[in-house]
Amino acid sequence: MGDPVLRMVTIGVYGFDAESFVERLRHADAHLLLDVRQRRGVRGPEYAWANSARLQAALAEAGIGYEHHLELAPTTELRQLQYAEDDRQGVGKRSRRELAPEYARRYVNEILDSADLKPIVAGLPNQGTTALFCVERDPEACHRSLIAQRLTEDNDVSVEHLRPM
């Protein structure tokens, strides 16, 4: 195989404000954002811009498409498993640096292995970049990294992880 033909980035909410988030996507030449959150809201006034309606409006203004992929979101039970591990390690959700191994294993087995990624890949724009989006700042602390890894393994997709500057 030659160079990957589809470009993807991953991006989270934490550490961005609305302006820097959209600017980072523009700089990455994002044409489409895939939201893989179960709940499309973020607590706290500093992240109100990331709630679904506001986010979609900002993306539309920037000329970036939006799709919600609930089938790739972790279940409430899986999220609770991760929160329990965060509590055990004494880290907050916003400061987590990695996924609990049991969470990652179960996410892959229960969600990713049964997800049909072919229609998603077929719908990715040939020009520009697609952004895989959730809330955590660091991709290693978020299920989006597991999705991105699967996409690079099974498809002609390259992935870059965007973080706040």
XYZ file of N, CA, C and O in Angstrom:
660
model
N 0.830 -1.188 0.000
C 0.000 0.000 0.000
C 0.871 1.246 0.000
O 1.922 1.269 0.607
N 0.368 2.288 -0.643
C 1.077 3.559 -0.659
C 0.743 4.377 0.568
O 0.341 3.852 1.602
N 0.912 5.673 0.435
C 0.588 6.570 1.529
C -0.908 6.508 1.827
O -1.718 6.331 0.921
N -1.277 6.664 3.101
C -2.705 6.680 3.431
C -3.415 7.782 2.658
O -2.875 8.872 2.468
N -4.616 7.485 2.203
C -5.357 8.469 1.417
C -6.314 9.280 2.274
O -6.728 10.355 1.880
N -6.677 8.768 3.432
C -7.603 9.486 4.302
C -6.854 9.988 5.528
O -6.150 9.229 6.187
N -7.041 11.269 5.826
C -6.371 11.867 6.979
C -7.372 12.095 8.096
O -8.476 12.574 7.861
N -6.949 11.742 9.300
C -7.805 11.913 10.465
C -6.983 12.521 11.586
O -5.794 12.248 11.717
N -7.646 13.362 12.381
C -7.062 13.875 13.617
C -8.011 13.509 14.743
O -9.184 13.238 14.509
N -7.498 13.475 15.958
C -8.367 13.351 17.126
C -8.206 14.626 17.938
O -7.151 15.254 17.934
N -9.282 14.990 18.618
C -9.271 16.231 19.401
C -10.275 16.105 20.541
O -11.303 15.438 20.397
N -9.947 16.728 21.664
C -10.833 16.748 22.816
C -11.299 18.157 23.118
O -10.980 19.103 22.405
N -12.053 18.292 24.194
C -12.590 19.578 24.620
C -11.629 20.272 25.578
O -11.314 21.455 25.421
N -11.175 19.523 26.597
C -10.431 20.131 27.699
C -9.148 20.805 27.210
O -8.391 20.242 26.428
N -8.957 22.035 27.679
C -7.781 22.811 27.323
C -8.024 23.793 26.191
O -7.173 24.626 25.905
N -9.168 23.676 25.545
C -9.530 24.590 24.461
C -10.630 25.538 24.913
O -11.387 25.223 25.815
N -10.718 26.672 24.234
C -11.933 27.476 24.271
C -12.511 27.369 22.862
O -11.898 26.761 21.979
N -13.677 27.933 22.643
C -14.348 27.765 21.350
C -13.475 28.248 20.192
O -13.343 27.571 19.171
N -12.866 29.400 20.364
C -12.063 29.982 19.289
C -10.837 29.133 18.972
O -10.555 28.846 17.807
N -10.092 28.730 20.004
C -8.881 27.949 19.752
C -9.210 26.554 19.213
O -8.462 25.994 18.414
N -10.362 26.004 19.615
C -10.791 24.697 19.120
C -11.051 24.764 17.614
O -10.513 23.968 16.838
N -11.858 25.720 17.197
C -12.181 25.853 15.774
C -10.925 26.195 14.981
O -10.708 25.656 13.886
N -10.077 27.046 15.527
C -8.837 27.406 14.836
C -7.929 26.193 14.648
O -7.331 26.010 13.594
N -7.849 25.353 15.663
C -7.033 24.127 15.557
C -7.581 23.206 14.475
O -6.832 22.612 13.702
N -8.913 23.094 14.391
C -9.521 22.282 13.337
C -9.265 22.884 11.958
O -8.952 22.160 11.008
N -9.387 24.193 11.846
C -9.107 24.857 10.558
C -7.664 24.614 10.137
O -7.392 24.336 8.974
N -6.743 24.763 11.083
C -5.320 24.570 10.793
C -5.061 23.138 10.316
O -4.176 22.901 9.497
N -5.823 22.192 10.820
C -5.691 20.789 10.419
C -6.458 20.492 9.132
O -6.471 19.351 8.671
N -7.118 21.499 8.556
C -7.916 21.355 7.339
C -9.068 20.373 7.536
O -9.393 19.573 6.651
N -9.711 20.448 8.711
C -10.833 19.554 9.010
C -12.051 19.941 8.172
O -12.421 21.103 8.104
N -12.639 18.926 7.556
C -13.866 19.110 6.780
C -15.060 18.461 7.460
O -16.194 18.767 7.120
N -14.783 17.540 8.403
C -15.839 16.792 9.077
C -15.390 16.462 10.495
O -14.241 16.089 10.711
N -16.307 16.596 11.451
C -16.051 16.209 12.834
C -17.002 15.067 13.192
O -18.203 15.178 12.986
N -16.426 13.980 13.700
C -17.194 12.834 14.164
C -17.223 12.864 15.684
O -16.196 12.673 16.337
N -18.375 13.132 16.245
C -18.572 13.224 17.692
C -18.872 11.820 18.211
O -19.867 11.212 17.822
N -18.006 11.298 19.085
C -18.179 9.931 19.601
C -18.497 9.936 21.096
O -18.222 8.981 21.810
N -19.138 11.022 21.555
C -19.555 11.122 22.949
C -20.924 10.471 23.123
O -21.763 10.537 22.234
N -21.138 9.888 24.306
C -22.469 9.378 24.638
C -23.397 10.550 24.925
O -24.485 10.643 24.395
N -22.941 11.417 25.805
C -23.697 12.623 26.152
C -22.982 13.791 25.501
O -21.798 14.002 25.728
N -23.716 14.556 24.734
C -23.072 15.616 23.966
C -23.100 16.951 24.697
O -23.410 17.984 24.127
N -22.751 16.903 25.954
C -22.645 18.098 26.770
C -21.421 17.993 27.651
O -20.915 16.908 27.897
N -20.941 19.137 28.118
C -19.787 19.184 29.015
C -20.143 20.102 30.163
O -20.640 21.211 29.950
N -19.888 19.648 31.377
C -20.201 20.474 32.547
C -19.217 21.622 32.681
O -18.052 21.502 32.348
N -19.734 22.704 33.211
C -18.903 23.869 33.482
C -19.082 24.940 32.429
O -19.130 24.646 31.238
N -19.185 26.196 32.871
C -19.424 27.291 31.931
C -18.288 27.493 30.931
O -18.526 27.941 29.813
N -17.050 27.131 31.312
C -15.932 27.343 30.385
C -15.989 26.414 29.181
O -15.341 26.665 28.170
N -16.797 25.355 29.285
C -16.919 24.409 28.172
C -18.332 24.370 27.581
O -18.663 23.446 26.832
N -19.144 25.364 27.870
C -20.502 25.414 27.318
C -20.476 25.421 25.792
O -21.397 24.914 25.148
N -19.424 25.951 25.203
C -19.290 25.986 23.740
C -19.278 24.587 23.126
O -19.598 24.423 21.944
N -18.920 23.571 23.908
C -18.806 22.207 23.389
C -20.105 21.424 23.482
O -20.157 20.269 23.067
N -21.157 22.036 24.052
C -22.452 21.369 24.073
C -22.980 21.308 22.646
O -22.741 22.205 21.839
N -23.678 20.258 22.338
C -24.015 19.884 20.960
C -24.489 21.025 20.067
O -23.934 21.254 19.001
N -25.520 21.734 20.453
C -26.088 22.772 19.579
C -25.076 23.882 19.317
O -24.916 24.336 18.176
N -24.382 24.330 20.351
C -23.396 25.407 20.182
C -22.222 24.932 19.335
O -21.724 25.665 18.478
N -21.768 23.726 19.592
C -20.654 23.175 18.823
C -21.032 23.058 17.344
O -20.274 23.469 16.465
N -22.212 22.509 17.080
C -22.631 22.352 15.690
C -22.757 23.697 14.979
O -22.401 23.828 13.804
N -23.241 24.705 15.679
C -23.355 26.049 15.090
C -21.972 26.611 14.761
O -21.764 27.171 13.675
N -21.014 26.457 15.680
C -19.657 26.957 15.443
C -18.990 26.218 14.285
O -18.296 26.827 13.459
N -19.212 24.914 14.220
C -18.637 24.129 13.121
C -19.250 24.537 11.787
O -18.534 24.690 10.787
N -20.569 24.713 11.768
C -21.244 25.119 10.526
C -20.707 26.463 10.041
O -20.442 26.646 8.845
N -20.515 27.383 10.981
C -19.973 28.702 10.626
C -18.570 28.589 10.042
O -18.178 29.349 9.165
N -17.813 27.587 10.511
C -16.445 27.367 10.036
C -16.405 26.486 8.778
O -15.326 26.209 8.261
N -17.572 26.018 8.331
C -17.610 25.170 7.142
C -17.169 23.735 7.398
O -16.699 23.049 6.493
N -17.337 23.278 8.644
C -16.948 21.917 9.025
C -18.217 21.111 9.293
O -19.060 21.524 10.086
N -18.335 19.962 8.653
C -19.491 19.099 8.845
C -19.469 18.431 10.212
O -18.436 18.391 10.886
N -20.608 17.893 10.615
C -20.748 17.274 11.941
C -21.578 16.000 11.812
O -22.609 15.986 11.142
N -21.108 14.931 12.457
C -21.872 13.694 12.586
C -21.709 13.166 14.006
O -20.604 13.194 14.546
N -22.800 12.683 14.576
C -22.747 12.044 15.889
C -22.783 10.538 15.685
O -23.645 10.030 14.966
N -21.842 9.829 16.302
C -21.771 8.369 16.187
C -21.918 7.751 17.572
O -20.948 7.301 18.188
N -23.159 7.703 18.025
C -23.477 7.145 19.337
C -23.029 5.689 19.457
O -22.658 5.242 20.541
N -23.036 4.970 18.344
C -22.643 3.559 18.386
C -21.178 3.362 18.781
O -20.777 2.270 19.172
N -20.373 4.421 18.728
C -18.964 4.340 19.126
C -18.721 4.903 20.526
O -17.598 4.880 21.017
N -19.765 5.393 21.156
C -19.637 5.954 22.508
C -19.599 4.822 23.532
O -20.267 3.801 23.364
N -18.831 4.999 24.598
C -18.855 3.997 25.666
C -20.199 4.016 26.384
O -20.846 5.060 26.474
N -20.603 2.877 26.880
C -21.838 2.801 27.651
C -21.644 3.475 29.005
O -20.507 3.704 29.448
N -22.735 3.759 29.673
C -22.666 4.319 31.020
C -21.906 3.370 31.940
O -21.082 3.810 32.750
N -22.148 2.083 31.817
C -21.445 1.096 32.643
C -19.931 1.174 32.428
O -19.163 1.140 33.394
N -19.494 1.281 31.188
C -18.056 1.391 30.918
C -17.488 2.693 31.474
O -16.391 2.697 32.040
N -18.218 3.770 31.319
C -17.747 5.045 31.860
C -17.613 4.961 33.380
O -16.643 5.468 33.954
N -18.567 4.296 34.045
C -18.492 4.135 35.499
C -17.263 3.315 35.891
O -16.622 3.602 36.913
N -16.921 2.316 35.101
C -15.719 1.515 35.357
C -14.468 2.406 35.307
O -13.595 2.320 36.165
N -14.407 3.288 34.312
C -13.269 4.210 34.204
C -13.249 5.184 35.371
O -12.198 5.456 35.941
N -14.416 5.708 35.750
C -14.468 6.646 36.879
C -13.989 5.979 38.168
O -13.307 6.609 38.993
N -14.336 4.706 38.362
C -13.895 3.982 39.561
C -12.374 3.871 39.575
O -11.737 4.034 40.623
N -11.783 3.619 38.418
C -10.316 3.550 38.332
C -9.702 4.930 38.566
O -8.680 5.050 39.240
N -10.335 5.966 38.043
C -9.850 7.330 38.294
C -9.849 7.601 39.803
O -8.874 8.137 40.341
N -10.944 7.238 40.481
C -11.042 7.430 41.932
C -9.959 6.642 42.660
O -9.326 7.155 43.585
N -9.747 5.411 42.223
C -8.736 4.559 42.861
C -7.345 5.187 42.745
O -6.549 5.146 43.671
N -7.088 5.817 41.589
C -5.776 6.445 41.363
C -5.719 7.887 41.861
O -4.660 8.507 41.825
N -6.869 8.409 42.288
C -6.901 9.779 42.790
C -6.735 10.836 41.709
O -6.170 11.898 41.967
N -7.214 10.546 40.497
C -7.140 11.529 39.410
C -8.546 11.941 39.004
O -9.479 11.147 39.054
N -8.685 13.192 38.612
C -9.962 13.679 38.127
C -10.120 13.368 36.650
O -9.134 13.153 35.941
N -11.356 13.363 36.199
C -11.638 13.077 34.792
C -10.866 14.025 33.876
O -10.352 13.615 32.838
N -10.773 15.275 34.268
C -10.108 16.261 33.413
C -8.591 16.180 33.475
O -7.908 16.804 32.670
N -8.055 15.418 34.424
C -6.597 15.291 34.513
C -6.106 13.872 34.223
O -4.918 13.594 34.342
N -7.007 12.993 33.824
C -6.631 11.615 33.489
C -5.626 11.617 32.346
O -5.745 12.370 31.398
N -4.629 10.739 32.443
C -3.599 10.645 31.409
C -3.667 9.360 30.594
O -3.063 9.264 29.536
N -4.392 8.350 31.118
C -4.489 7.087 30.375
C -5.764 6.363 30.754
O -6.359 6.627 31.797
N -6.170 5.462 29.893
C -7.355 4.653 30.142
C -7.014 3.481 31.046
O -5.903 2.937 30.979
N -7.956 3.082 31.868
C -7.789 1.863 32.661
C -7.718 0.682 31.703
O -8.508 0.601 30.752
N -6.787 -0.237 31.911
C -6.670 -1.384 31.003
C -7.973 -2.180 30.851
O -8.311 -2.600 29.741
N -8.721 -2.354 31.945
C -9.985 -3.103 31.863
C -11.015 -2.341 31.039
O -11.768 -2.940 30.266
N -11.050 -1.021 31.187
C -11.952 -0.202 30.377
C -11.595 -0.369 28.897
O -12.473 -0.598 28.067
N -10.317 -0.229 28.565
C -9.890 -0.337 27.167
C -10.233 -1.711 26.597
O -10.764 -1.818 25.486
N -9.965 -2.760 27.358
C -10.252 -4.121 26.900
C -11.742 -4.294 26.643
O -12.154 -4.772 25.594
N -12.553 -3.854 27.597
C -13.998 -4.019 27.452
C -14.565 -3.123 26.353
O -15.482 -3.528 25.638
N -14.043 -1.906 26.205
C -14.521 -1.030 25.132
C -14.286 -1.699 23.776
O -15.176 -1.740 22.921
N -13.089 -2.227 23.584
C -12.779 -2.904 22.315
C -13.701 -4.104 22.121
O -14.315 -4.263 21.061
N -13.846 -4.947 23.154
C -14.663 -6.163 23.033
C -16.151 -5.871 22.883
O -16.836 -6.512 22.081
N -16.662 -4.918 23.657
C -18.106 -4.689 23.709
C -18.612 -3.669 22.691
O -19.778 -3.727 22.300
N -17.789 -2.740 22.286
C -18.231 -1.674 21.381
C -17.525 -1.769 20.025
O -18.161 -1.940 18.985
N -16.215 -1.666 20.055
C -15.464 -1.534 18.811
C -15.516 -2.792 17.943
O -15.666 -2.703 16.721
N -15.414 -3.954 18.571
C -15.422 -5.192 17.783
C -16.737 -5.425 17.062
O -16.771 -6.093 16.027
N -17.825 -4.891 17.583
C -19.129 -5.091 16.933
C -19.544 -3.903 16.064
O -20.556 -3.965 15.382
N -18.770 -2.838 16.082
C -19.103 -1.654 15.280
C -18.711 -1.874 13.822
O -17.641 -2.412 13.537
N -19.581 -1.471 12.928
C -19.286 -1.537 11.504
C -18.677 -0.195 11.090
O -19.402 0.795 10.906
N -17.365 -0.171 10.962
C -16.676 1.074 10.622
C -16.655 1.353 9.122
O -16.339 2.462 8.710
N -17.005 0.367 8.314
C -16.944 0.546 6.854
C -17.796 1.722 6.361
O -17.312 2.534 5.563
N -19.064 1.848 6.804
C -19.845 3.008 6.338
C -19.253 4.341 6.805
O -19.335 5.344 6.084
N -18.664 4.351 7.981
C -18.032 5.580 8.477
C -16.848 5.942 7.592
O -16.718 7.076 7.136
N -15.985 4.955 7.333
C -14.809 5.201 6.490
C -15.241 5.617 5.089
O -14.680 6.548 4.507
N -16.270 4.952 4.552
C -16.757 5.290 3.210
C -17.275 6.730 3.153
O -17.214 7.369 2.100
N -17.758 7.260 4.275
C -18.289 8.616 4.315
C -17.265 9.693 4.614
O -17.598 10.879 4.629
N -16.020 9.304 4.854
C -14.990 10.300 5.152
C -14.657 11.091 3.895
O -14.590 10.533 2.798
N -14.431 12.381 4.041
C -14.095 13.186 2.864
C -12.732 12.791 2.299
O -11.803 12.503 3.056
N -12.629 12.761 0.975
C -11.348 12.452 0.325
C -10.379 13.620 0.418
O -9.175 13.433 0.387
N -10.926 14.817 0.504
C -10.105 16.017 0.634
C -10.155 16.474 2.087
O -11.170 16.348 2.745
N -9.058 17.033 2.564
C -9.034 17.545 3.928
C -8.933 16.433 4.947
O -8.564 15.304 4.645
N -9.314 16.763 6.155
C -9.126 15.896 7.312
C -10.463 15.687 8.010
O -11.321 16.559 7.987
N -10.597 14.533 8.651
C -11.738 14.251 9.510
C -11.252 14.286 10.948
O -10.187 13.757 11.259
N -12.023 14.896 11.832
C -11.669 14.974 13.249
C -12.535 14.006 14.053
O -13.757 14.011 13.923
N -11.902 13.195 14.865
C -12.574 12.280 15.798
C -12.586 12.987 17.145
O -11.532 13.324 17.684
N -13.773 13.216 17.711
C -13.940 14.148 18.820
C -14.590 13.526 20.048
O -15.592 12.820 19.942
N -13.993 13.800 21.206
C -14.588 13.490 22.504
C -14.125 14.577 23.478
O -13.739 15.649 23.035
N -14.148 14.320 24.773
C -13.867 15.415 25.710
C -12.453 15.452 26.264
O -11.909 16.522 26.491
N -11.844 14.320 26.524
C -10.560 14.312 27.208
C -9.493 15.050 26.406
O -9.453 14.987 25.189
N -8.608 15.728 27.113
C -7.524 16.480 26.488
C -6.577 15.547 25.752
O -6.213 15.775 24.615
N -6.149 14.490 26.439
C -5.145 13.581 25.896
C -5.808 12.361 25.265
O -6.645 11.713 25.898
N -5.426 12.025 24.045
C -6.046 10.875 23.388
C -5.832 9.573 24.147
O -6.696 8.691 24.119
N -4.715 9.445 24.844
C -4.437 8.227 25.608
C -5.425 8.032 26.756
O -5.553 6.939 27.286
N -6.114 9.096 27.129
C -7.088 9.049 28.224
C -8.518 8.915 27.713
O -9.459 9.053 28.484
N -8.669 8.637 26.416
C -9.990 8.662 25.793
C -10.167 7.505 24.820
O -9.217 7.106 24.142
N -11.399 7.037 24.731
C -11.707 5.939 23.811
C -11.487 6.321 22.346
O -11.341 5.445 21.499
N -11.408 7.625 22.031
C -11.174 8.009 20.636
C -9.838 7.475 20.126
O -9.704 7.189 18.938
N -8.865 7.297 21.038
C -7.579 6.736 20.613
C -7.729 5.282 20.174
O -7.039 4.826 19.260
N -8.642 4.553 20.811
C -8.881 3.154 20.438
C -9.569 3.078 19.073
O -9.245 2.209 18.252
N -10.495 3.997 18.821
C -11.155 4.055 17.516
C -10.130 4.409 16.440
O -10.070 3.766 15.380
N -9.319 5.417 16.714
C -8.310 5.847 15.747
C -7.342 4.711 15.428
O -6.996 4.490 14.261
N -6.920 3.981 16.453
C -6.012 2.863 16.238
C -6.651 1.815 15.329
O -6.020 1.314 14.401
N -7.898 1.496 15.583
C -8.603 0.507 14.760
C -8.712 0.985 13.307
O -8.539 0.212 12.373
N -8.990 2.260 13.132
C -9.109 2.799 11.775
C -7.792 2.721 11.012
O -7.790 2.460 9.808
N -6.682 2.933 11.688
C -5.391 2.855 11.001
C -5.011 1.406 10.704
O -4.332 1.134 9.719
N -5.446 0.477 11.545
C -5.131 -0.940 11.334
C -5.899 -1.517 10.162
O -5.373 -2.318 9.399
N -7.162 -1.167 10.057
C -8.046 -1.828 9.105
C -8.308 -1.040 7.833
O -8.995 -1.521 6.940
N -7.798 0.172 7.731
C -8.107 1.046 6.596
C -6.887 1.862 6.219
O -5.893 1.881 6.929
N -7.001 2.552 5.120
C -5.923 3.393 4.630
C -6.073 4.796 5.217
O -6.395 5.748 4.516
N -5.892 4.894 6.537
C -6.127 6.132 7.272
C -4.882 6.479 8.084
O -4.303 5.617 8.744
N -4.479 7.737 8.039
C -3.405 8.213 8.916
C -4.040 9.063 10.013
O -5.032 9.743 9.773
N -3.475 9.019 11.218
C -4.044 9.732 12.359
C -2.982 10.586 13.034
O -1.851 10.146 13.246
N -3.388 11.811 13.373
C -2.573 12.715 14.188
C -3.450 13.137 15.362
O -4.646 13.392 15.199
N -2.871 13.196 16.554
C -3.611 13.606 17.741
C -3.332 15.078 18.022
O -2.185 15.468 18.226
N -4.401 15.879 18.029
C -4.274 17.310 18.314
C -4.470 17.558 19.799
O -5.360 16.973 20.419
N -3.660 18.424 20.342
C -3.761 18.831 21.741
C -3.748 20.359 21.797
O -3.279 21.005 20.884
N -4.226 20.908 22.909
C -4.151 22.378 23.038
C -2.700 22.833 23.002
O -1.799 22.112 23.427
N -2.492 24.019 22.495
C -1.125 24.577 22.423
C -0.695 25.060 23.782
O -1.422 25.499 24.578
